[in-house]
Coordinates of C-alpha atoms in Angstrom, one line a residue:
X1 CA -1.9 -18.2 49.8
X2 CA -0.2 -15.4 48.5
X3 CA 3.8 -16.1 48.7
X4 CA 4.8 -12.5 48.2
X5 CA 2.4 -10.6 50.4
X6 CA 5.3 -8.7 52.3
X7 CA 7.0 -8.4 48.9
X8 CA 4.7 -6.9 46.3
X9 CA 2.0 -4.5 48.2
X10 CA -1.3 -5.0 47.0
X11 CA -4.0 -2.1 47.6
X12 CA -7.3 -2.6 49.1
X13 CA -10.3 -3.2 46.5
X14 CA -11.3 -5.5 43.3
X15 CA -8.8 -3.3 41.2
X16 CA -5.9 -5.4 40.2
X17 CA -2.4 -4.2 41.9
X18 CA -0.9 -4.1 38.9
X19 CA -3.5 -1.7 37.4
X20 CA -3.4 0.8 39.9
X21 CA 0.8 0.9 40.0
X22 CA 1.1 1.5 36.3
X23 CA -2.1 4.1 36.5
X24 CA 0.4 6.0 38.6
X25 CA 3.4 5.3 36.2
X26 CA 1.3 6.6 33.2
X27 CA 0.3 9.5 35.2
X28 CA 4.3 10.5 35.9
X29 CA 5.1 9.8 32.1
X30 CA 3.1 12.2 31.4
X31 CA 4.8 15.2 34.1
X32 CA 8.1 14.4 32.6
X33 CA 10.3 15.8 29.9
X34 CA 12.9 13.4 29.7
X35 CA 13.8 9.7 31.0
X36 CA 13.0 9.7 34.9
X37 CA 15.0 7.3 37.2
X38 CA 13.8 5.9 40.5
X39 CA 16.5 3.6 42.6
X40 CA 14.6 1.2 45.1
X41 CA 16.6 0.6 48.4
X42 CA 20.3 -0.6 47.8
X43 CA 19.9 -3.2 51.2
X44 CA 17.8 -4.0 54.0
X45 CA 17.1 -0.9 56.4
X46 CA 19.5 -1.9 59.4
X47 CA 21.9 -3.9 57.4
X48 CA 24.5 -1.9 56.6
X49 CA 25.3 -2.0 60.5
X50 CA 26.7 -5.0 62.3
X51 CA 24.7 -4.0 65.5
X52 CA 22.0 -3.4 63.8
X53 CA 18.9 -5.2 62.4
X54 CA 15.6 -3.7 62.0
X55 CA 12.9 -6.4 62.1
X56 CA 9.9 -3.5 60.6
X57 CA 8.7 -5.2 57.4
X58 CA 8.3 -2.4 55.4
X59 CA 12.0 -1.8 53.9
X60 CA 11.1 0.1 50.4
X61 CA 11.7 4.0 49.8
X62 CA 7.8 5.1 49.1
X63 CA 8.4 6.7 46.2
X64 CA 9.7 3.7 44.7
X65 CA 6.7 1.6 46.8
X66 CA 4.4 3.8 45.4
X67 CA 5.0 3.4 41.4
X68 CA 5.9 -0.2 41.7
X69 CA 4.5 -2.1 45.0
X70 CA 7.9 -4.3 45.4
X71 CA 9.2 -4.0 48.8
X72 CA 12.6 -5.1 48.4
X73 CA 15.7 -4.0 47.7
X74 CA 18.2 -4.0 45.1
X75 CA 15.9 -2.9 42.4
X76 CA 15.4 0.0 39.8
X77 CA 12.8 1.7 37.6
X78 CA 13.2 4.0 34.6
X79 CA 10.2 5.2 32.9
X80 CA 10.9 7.0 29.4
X81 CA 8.3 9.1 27.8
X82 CA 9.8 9.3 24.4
X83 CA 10.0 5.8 23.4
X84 CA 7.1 4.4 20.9
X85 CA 6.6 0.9 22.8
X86 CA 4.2 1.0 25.9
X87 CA 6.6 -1.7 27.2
X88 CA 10.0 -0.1 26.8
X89 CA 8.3 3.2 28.7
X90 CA 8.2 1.3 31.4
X91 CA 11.5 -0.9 32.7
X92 CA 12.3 -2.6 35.6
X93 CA 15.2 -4.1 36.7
X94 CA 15.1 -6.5 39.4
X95 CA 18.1 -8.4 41.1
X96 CA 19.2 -12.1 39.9
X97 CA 17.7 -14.6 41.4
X98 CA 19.6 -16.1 44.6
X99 CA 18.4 -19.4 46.0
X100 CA 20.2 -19.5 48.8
X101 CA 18.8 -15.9 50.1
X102 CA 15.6 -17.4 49.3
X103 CA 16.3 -20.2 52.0
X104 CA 17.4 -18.1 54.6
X105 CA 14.9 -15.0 54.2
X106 CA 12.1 -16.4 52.0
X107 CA 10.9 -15.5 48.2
X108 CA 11.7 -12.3 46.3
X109 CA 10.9 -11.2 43.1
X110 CA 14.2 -11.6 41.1
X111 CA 15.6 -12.1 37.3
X112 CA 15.5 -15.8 36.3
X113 CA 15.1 -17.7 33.2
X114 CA 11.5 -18.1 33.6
X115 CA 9.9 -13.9 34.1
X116 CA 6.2 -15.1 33.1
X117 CA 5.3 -15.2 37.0
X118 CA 7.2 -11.7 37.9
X119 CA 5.9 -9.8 34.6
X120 CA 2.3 -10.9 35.8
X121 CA 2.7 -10.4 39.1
X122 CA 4.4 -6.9 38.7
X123 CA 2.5 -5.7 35.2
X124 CA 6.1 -5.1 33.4
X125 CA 6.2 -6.0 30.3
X126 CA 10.3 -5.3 30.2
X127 CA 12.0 -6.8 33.0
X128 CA 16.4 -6.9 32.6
X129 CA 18.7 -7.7 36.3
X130 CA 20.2 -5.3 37.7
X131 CA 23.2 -5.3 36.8
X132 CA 21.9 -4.7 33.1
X133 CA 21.3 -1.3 33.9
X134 CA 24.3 0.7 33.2
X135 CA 24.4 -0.6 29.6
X136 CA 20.8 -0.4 29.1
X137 CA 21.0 3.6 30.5
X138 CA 23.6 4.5 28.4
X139 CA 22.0 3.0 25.4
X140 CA 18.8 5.0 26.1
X141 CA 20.9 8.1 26.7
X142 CA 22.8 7.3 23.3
X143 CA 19.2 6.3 21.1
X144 CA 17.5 9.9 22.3
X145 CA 20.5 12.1 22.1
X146 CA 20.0 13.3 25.7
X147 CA 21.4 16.1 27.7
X148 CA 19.2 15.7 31.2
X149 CA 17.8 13.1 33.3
X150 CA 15.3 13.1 35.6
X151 CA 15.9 11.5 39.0
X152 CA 14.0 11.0 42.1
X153 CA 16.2 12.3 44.7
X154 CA 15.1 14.8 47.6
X155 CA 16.2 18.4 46.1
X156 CA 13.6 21.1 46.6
X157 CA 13.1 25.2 46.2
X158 CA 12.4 26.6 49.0
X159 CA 11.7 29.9 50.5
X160 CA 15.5 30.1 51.3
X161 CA 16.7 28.6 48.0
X162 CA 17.5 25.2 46.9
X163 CA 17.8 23.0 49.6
X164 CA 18.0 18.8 49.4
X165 CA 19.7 15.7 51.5
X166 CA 22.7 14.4 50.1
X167 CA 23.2 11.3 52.5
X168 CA 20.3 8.6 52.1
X169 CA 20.3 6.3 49.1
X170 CA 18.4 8.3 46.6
X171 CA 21.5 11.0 47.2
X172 CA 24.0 8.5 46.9
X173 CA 21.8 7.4 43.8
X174 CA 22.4 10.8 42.1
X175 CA 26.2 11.3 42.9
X176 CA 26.5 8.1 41.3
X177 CA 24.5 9.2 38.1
X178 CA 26.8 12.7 38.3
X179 CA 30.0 10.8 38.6
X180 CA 28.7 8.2 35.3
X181 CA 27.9 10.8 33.1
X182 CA 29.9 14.1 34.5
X183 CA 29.0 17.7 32.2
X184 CA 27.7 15.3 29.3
X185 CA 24.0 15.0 30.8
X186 CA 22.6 16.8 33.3
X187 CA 20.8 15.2 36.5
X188 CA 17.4 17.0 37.6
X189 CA 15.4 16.1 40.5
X190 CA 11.5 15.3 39.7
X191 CA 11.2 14.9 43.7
X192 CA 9.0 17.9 43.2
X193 CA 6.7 16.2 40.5
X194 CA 6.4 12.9 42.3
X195 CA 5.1 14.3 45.1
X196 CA 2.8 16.3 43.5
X197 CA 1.4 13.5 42.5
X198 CA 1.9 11.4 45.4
X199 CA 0.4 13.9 47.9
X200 CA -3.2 13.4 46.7
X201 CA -4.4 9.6 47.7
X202 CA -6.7 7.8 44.9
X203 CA -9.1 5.7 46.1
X204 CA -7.4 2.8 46.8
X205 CA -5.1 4.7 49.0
X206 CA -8.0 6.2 50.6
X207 CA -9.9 3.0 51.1
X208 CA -6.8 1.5 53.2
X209 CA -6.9 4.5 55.4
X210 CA -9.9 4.2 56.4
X211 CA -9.4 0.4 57.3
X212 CA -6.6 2.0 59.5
X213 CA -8.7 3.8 61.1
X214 CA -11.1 1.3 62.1
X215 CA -8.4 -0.7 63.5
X216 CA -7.4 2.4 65.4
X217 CA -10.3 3.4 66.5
X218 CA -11.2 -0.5 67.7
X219 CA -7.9 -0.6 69.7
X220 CA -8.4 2.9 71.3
X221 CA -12.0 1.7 72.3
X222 CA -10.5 -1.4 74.2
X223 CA -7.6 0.2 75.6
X224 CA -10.3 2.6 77.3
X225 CA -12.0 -0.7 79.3
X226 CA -8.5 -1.9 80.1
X227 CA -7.0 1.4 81.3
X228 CA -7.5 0.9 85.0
X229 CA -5.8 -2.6 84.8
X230 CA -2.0 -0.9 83.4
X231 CA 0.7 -0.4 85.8
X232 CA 3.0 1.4 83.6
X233 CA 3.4 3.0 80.4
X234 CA 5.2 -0.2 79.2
X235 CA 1.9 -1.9 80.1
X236 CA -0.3 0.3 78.3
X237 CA 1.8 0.5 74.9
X238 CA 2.3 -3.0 75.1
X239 CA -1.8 -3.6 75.1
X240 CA -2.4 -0.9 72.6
X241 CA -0.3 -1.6 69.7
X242 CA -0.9 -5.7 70.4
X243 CA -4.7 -4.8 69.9
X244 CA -3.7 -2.7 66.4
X245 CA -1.7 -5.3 65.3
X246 CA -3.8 -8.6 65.6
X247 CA -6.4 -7.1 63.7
X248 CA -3.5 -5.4 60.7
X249 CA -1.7 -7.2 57.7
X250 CA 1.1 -5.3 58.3
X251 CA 3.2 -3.7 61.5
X252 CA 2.8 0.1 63.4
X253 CA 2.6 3.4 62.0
X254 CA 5.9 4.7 63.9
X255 CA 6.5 3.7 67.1
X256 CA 3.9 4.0 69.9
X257 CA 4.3 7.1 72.2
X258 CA 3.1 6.7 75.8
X259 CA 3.7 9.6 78.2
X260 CA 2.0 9.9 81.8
X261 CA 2.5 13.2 83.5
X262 CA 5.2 15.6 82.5
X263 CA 6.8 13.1 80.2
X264 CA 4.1 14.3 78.0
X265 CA 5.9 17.5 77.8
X266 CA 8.6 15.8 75.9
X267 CA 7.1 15.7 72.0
X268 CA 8.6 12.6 71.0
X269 CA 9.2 10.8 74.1
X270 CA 10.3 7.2 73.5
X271 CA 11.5 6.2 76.8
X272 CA 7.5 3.7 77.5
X273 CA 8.5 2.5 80.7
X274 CA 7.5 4.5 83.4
X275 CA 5.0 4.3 85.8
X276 CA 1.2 5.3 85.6
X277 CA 0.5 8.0 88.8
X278 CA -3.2 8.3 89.4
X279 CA -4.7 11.7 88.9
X280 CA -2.1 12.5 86.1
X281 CA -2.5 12.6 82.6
X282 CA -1.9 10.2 79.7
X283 CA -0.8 11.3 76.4
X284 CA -0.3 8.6 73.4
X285 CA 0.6 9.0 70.0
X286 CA 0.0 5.9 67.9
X287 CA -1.2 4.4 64.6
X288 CA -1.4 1.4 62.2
X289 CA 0.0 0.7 58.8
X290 CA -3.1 -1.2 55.9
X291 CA -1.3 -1.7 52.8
X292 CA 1.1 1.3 52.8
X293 CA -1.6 3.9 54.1
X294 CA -1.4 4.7 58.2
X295 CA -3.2 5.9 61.1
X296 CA -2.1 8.9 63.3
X297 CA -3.7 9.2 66.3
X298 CA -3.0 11.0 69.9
X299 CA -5.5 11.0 72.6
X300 CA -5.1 12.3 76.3
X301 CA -7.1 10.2 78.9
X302 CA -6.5 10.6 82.7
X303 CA -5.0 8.2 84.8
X304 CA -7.5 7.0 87.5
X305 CA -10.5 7.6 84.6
X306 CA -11.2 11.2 85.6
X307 CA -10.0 15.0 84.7
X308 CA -9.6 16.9 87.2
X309 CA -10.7 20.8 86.9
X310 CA -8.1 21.6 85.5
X311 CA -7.8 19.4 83.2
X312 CA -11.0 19.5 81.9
X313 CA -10.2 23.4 81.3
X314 CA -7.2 22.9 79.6
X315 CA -8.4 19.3 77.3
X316 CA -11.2 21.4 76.2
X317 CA -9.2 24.4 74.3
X318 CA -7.1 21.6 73.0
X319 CA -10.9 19.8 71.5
X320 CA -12.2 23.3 70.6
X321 CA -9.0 24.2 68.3
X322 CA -9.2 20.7 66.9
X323 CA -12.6 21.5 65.7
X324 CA -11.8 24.9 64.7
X325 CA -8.9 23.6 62.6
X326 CA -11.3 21.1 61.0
X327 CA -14.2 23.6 60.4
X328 CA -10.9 25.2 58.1
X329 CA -10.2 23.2 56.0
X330 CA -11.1 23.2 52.4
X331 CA -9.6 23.2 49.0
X332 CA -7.6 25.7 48.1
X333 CA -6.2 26.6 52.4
X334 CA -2.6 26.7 52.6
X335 CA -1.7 25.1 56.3
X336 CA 0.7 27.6 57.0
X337 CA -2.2 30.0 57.6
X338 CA -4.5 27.5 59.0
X339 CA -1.8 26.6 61.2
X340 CA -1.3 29.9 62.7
X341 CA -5.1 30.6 63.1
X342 CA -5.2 27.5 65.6
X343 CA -2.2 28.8 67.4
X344 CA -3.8 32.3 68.0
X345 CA -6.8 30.4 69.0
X346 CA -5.2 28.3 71.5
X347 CA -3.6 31.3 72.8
X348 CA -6.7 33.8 73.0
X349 CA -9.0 30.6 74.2
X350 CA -6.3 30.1 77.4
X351 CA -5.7 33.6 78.1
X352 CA -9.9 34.0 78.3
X353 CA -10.7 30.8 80.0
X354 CA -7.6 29.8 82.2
X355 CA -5.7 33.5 83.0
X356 CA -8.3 35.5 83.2
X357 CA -10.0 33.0 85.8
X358 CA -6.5 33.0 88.3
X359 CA -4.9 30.8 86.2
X360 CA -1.1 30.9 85.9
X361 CA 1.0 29.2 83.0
X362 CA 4.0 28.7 82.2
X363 CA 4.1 27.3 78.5
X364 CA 7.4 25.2 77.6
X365 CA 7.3 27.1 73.9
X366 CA 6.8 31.0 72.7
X367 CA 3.3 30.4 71.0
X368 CA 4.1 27.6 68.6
X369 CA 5.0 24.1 70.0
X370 CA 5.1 21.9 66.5
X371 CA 2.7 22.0 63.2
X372 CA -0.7 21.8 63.8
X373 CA -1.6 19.5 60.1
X374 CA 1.1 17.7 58.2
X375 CA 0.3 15.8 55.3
X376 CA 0.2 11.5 55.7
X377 CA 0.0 8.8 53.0
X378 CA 3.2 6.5 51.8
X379 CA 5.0 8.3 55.0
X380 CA 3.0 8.8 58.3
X381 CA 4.7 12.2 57.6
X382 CA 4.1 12.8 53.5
X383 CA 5.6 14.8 51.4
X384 CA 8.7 17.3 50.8
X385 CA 10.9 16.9 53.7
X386 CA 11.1 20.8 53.9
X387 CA 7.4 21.3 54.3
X388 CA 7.2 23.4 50.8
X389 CA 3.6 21.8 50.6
X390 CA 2.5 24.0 53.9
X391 CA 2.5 27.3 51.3
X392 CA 0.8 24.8 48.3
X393 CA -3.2 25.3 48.2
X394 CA -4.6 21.6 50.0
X395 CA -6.7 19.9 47.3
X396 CA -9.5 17.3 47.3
X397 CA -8.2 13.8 48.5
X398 CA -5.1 15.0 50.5
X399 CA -5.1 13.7 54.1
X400 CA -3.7 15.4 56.6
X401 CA -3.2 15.4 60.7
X402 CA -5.1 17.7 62.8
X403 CA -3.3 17.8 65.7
X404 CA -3.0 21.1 68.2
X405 CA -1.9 20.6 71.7
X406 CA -0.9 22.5 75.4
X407 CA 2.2 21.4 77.2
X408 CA 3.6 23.4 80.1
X409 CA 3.2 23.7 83.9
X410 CA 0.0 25.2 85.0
X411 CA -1.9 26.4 88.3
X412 CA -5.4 27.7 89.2
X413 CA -7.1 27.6 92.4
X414 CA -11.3 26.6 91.8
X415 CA -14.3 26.1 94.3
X416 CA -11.5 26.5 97.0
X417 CA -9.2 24.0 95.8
X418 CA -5.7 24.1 94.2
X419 CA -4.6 22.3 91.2
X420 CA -1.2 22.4 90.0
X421 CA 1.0 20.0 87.5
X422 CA 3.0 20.1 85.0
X423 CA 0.7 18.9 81.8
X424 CA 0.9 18.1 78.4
X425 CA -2.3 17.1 75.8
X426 CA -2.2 16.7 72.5
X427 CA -5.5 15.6 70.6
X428 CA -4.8 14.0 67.0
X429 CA -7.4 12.9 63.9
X430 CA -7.0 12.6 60.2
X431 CA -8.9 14.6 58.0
X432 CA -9.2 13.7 54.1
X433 CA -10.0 16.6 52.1
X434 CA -12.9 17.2 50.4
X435 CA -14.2 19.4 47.1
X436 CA -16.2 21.3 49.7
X437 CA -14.5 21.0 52.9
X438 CA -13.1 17.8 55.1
X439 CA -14.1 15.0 56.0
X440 CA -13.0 14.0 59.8
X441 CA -12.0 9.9 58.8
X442 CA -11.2 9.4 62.8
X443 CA -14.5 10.4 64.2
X444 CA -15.0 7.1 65.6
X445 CA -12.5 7.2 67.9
X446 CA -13.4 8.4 71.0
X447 CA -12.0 11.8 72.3
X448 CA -15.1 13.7 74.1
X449 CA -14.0 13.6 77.8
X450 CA -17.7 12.1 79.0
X451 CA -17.2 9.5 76.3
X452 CA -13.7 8.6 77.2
X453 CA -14.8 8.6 81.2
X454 CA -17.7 6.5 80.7
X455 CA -15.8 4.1 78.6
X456 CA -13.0 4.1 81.4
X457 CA -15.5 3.3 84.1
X458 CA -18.5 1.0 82.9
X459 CA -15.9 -2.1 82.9

């Protein structure tokens, strides 16, 4: 029985957790020039409303997640490349212990009397309470005579300049730092460095993808047999993300988008509770957290288990640029440019196979709806908030979306009959970069339409 399961994150395989976190300390020691600060969460996501309470188990920033595996707040990391010790390169400060919290929520990893279980449970050898770290900073700051620290808040150059977010904790982290130490030491961001880092999954990270992915891909498969059987889209998220979750150790991706009809013209619909009208289409966006790796899927299925012409027209330049994107990808492709190659292909592939037929369109976007890849690993959507990665070359062991789509009202007449709706389909796998390509990690999951129709019908 492991008693902190939800409170230290432990990576898929026989590598011990605490080996793989401090492999990914030592590697950011080694990117930085100075003493680099990470702050961990200052409370529970949700509690710093009254009306509020999140019950999602996964509360830790992922940057601090990432270096340390403790998902709880309160708690703070400094890694210095200058000192001698390996120990004091490497500090962690942790709250005090508090029993009573303990009784109400359950155990944390805190300061006590006693560290031997939290130093070989967490793989820090120098382990103060938090409210050490003030003094201990300042003595650091003092010992090496510094003039710059490096922090981990979001602070990027961009095309446009610098741009950053000010108003989440590792913000608030920073103006406190600024406030502390004022024109005697300077506060950088290494956002930029952690990332760089971060963005590339090692195989531990890959490994609990993949485990995702079979969990997705099982709960897809029996959603399929069930899908004549849900009323509403209530129904049907309801019975998907059950069948992800019985099978996870940990809780969704994001939350699970259902949209039948035009509400799958909305991107990020979150309204789940309409009914399911036969003949119209199905659009779901969903995933699965293993470890802290995810799953992000979308698939388009017809309600009543068959396309109509249309449909089938339309699903099948949304399949062909999704293997057109994939057949891109390779080391050293910026997905900016991919990107726009899928669009254009979208674009010429409706004009050639819907317009020039009789179709008419009329497409609720001017050629570019939303990204086509972004980049998933801590966060279902990795990296840089500002996208800088999208003009970075993609490298071996990145994992990105691949995820083109059509939304918009169309009409075509065909063998006589007339087809008109308003449609939206959006067709999503994860693809994990290779040194010679891509590999397509969701190719179990079901997306051909004769697949997807048998599977709808044999039960």
């Amino acid at each position: 029985m492991n008693r902190y399961s939800q409170v230290f994150i432990e990576p898929s395989g026989d590598v011990p957790a605490t080996e793989i976190y401090r492999s990914r300390r030592k590697k950011l020691l080694k990117k930085l020039e100075t003493i680099g600060l990470f702050a961990g969460v200052f409370q529970n996501p949700g509690s710093e409303e009254v009306f509020t309470e999140i019950g999602n188990k996964m509360v830790q920033d992922p940057s601090f997640l990432y270096l340390t595996g403790l998902n709880q707040p309160g708690c703070k990391l400094l890694l210095n490349p200058l000192a001698e010790s390996e120990g004091e390169r490497e500090v962690l400060f942790l709250p005090p212990k508090d029993a009573l919290g303990e009784f109400w929520t359950g155990r944390k990893l805190a300061y006590s009397d006693d560290l031997d279980e939290v130093k070989e449970r967490t793989g820090f050898q120098r382990i103060y309470p938090s409210t050490e770290f003030w003094r201990y900073l300042d003595a650091s700051v003092k010992k090496w005579r510094l003039d710059t620290l490096e922090v981990f808040f979001l602070e990027f150059l961009t095309k446009n300049g610098v741009r950053g977010i000010t108003g989440d904790h590792n913000g608030r982290f920073a103006d406190e730092l600024k406030a502390h130490f004022g024109d005697s030491c300077r506060i950088k961001s290494l956002a930029e460095k952690h990332f760089d880092l971060r963005v590339v999954l090692d195989p531990f990270q890959q490994k609990d993808s993949r485990k995702a992915q079979g969990w997705t891909a099982e709960a897809f498969r029996l959603f399929l047999k069930e899908m004549k059987n849900f009323r509403t889209e209530r129904d049907a998220a309801l019975f998907l993300n059950y069948q992800m979750q019985r099978q996870s150790d940990g809780d969704l991706a994001f939350p699970t988008i259902m949209a039948c009809g035009e509400n799958a013209c909305c991107l990020h619909y979150v309204k789940n509770d309409e009914p399911l009208e036969s003949g119209k289409l199905l659009l779901m966006d969903f995933g699965i957290r293993a470890g802290t790796q995810h799953s992000d899927i979308s698939r388009t299925v017809p309600v009543g288990g068959k396309f109509n012409p249309l449909q089938k027209i339309l699903y099948s330049i949304v399949l062909d640029a999704q293997k057109f994107h994939a057949s891109q990808v390779k080391p050293g492709a910026f997905l900016r440019e991919l990107d726009a190659n899928v669009w254009n292909f979208i674009e010429k592939a409706l004009d050639e196979r819907f317009v020039q037929k009789g179709g008419k369109c009329r497409l609720l976007y001017d050629k570019r709806p939303h990204g086509v890849s972004h980049l998933i690993g801590e966060q279902i959507h990795e990296g840089d908030p500002f996208r800088v990665y999208m003009d970075k070359p993609l490298e071996p062991g990145m994992l990105i979306s691949n995820e083109p789509g059509i939304y918009g009202y169309f009409e075509i007449e065909l063998s006589g009959v007339r087809y008109a709706e308003n449609v939206g389909i959006r067709i999503e796998n994860d693809l994990l970069v290779t040194p010679d390509g891509c590999e397509d990690i969701s190719a179990a999951i079901p997306r051909e339409i004769e697949e997807m129709e048998l599977a709808m019908v044999e039960f």
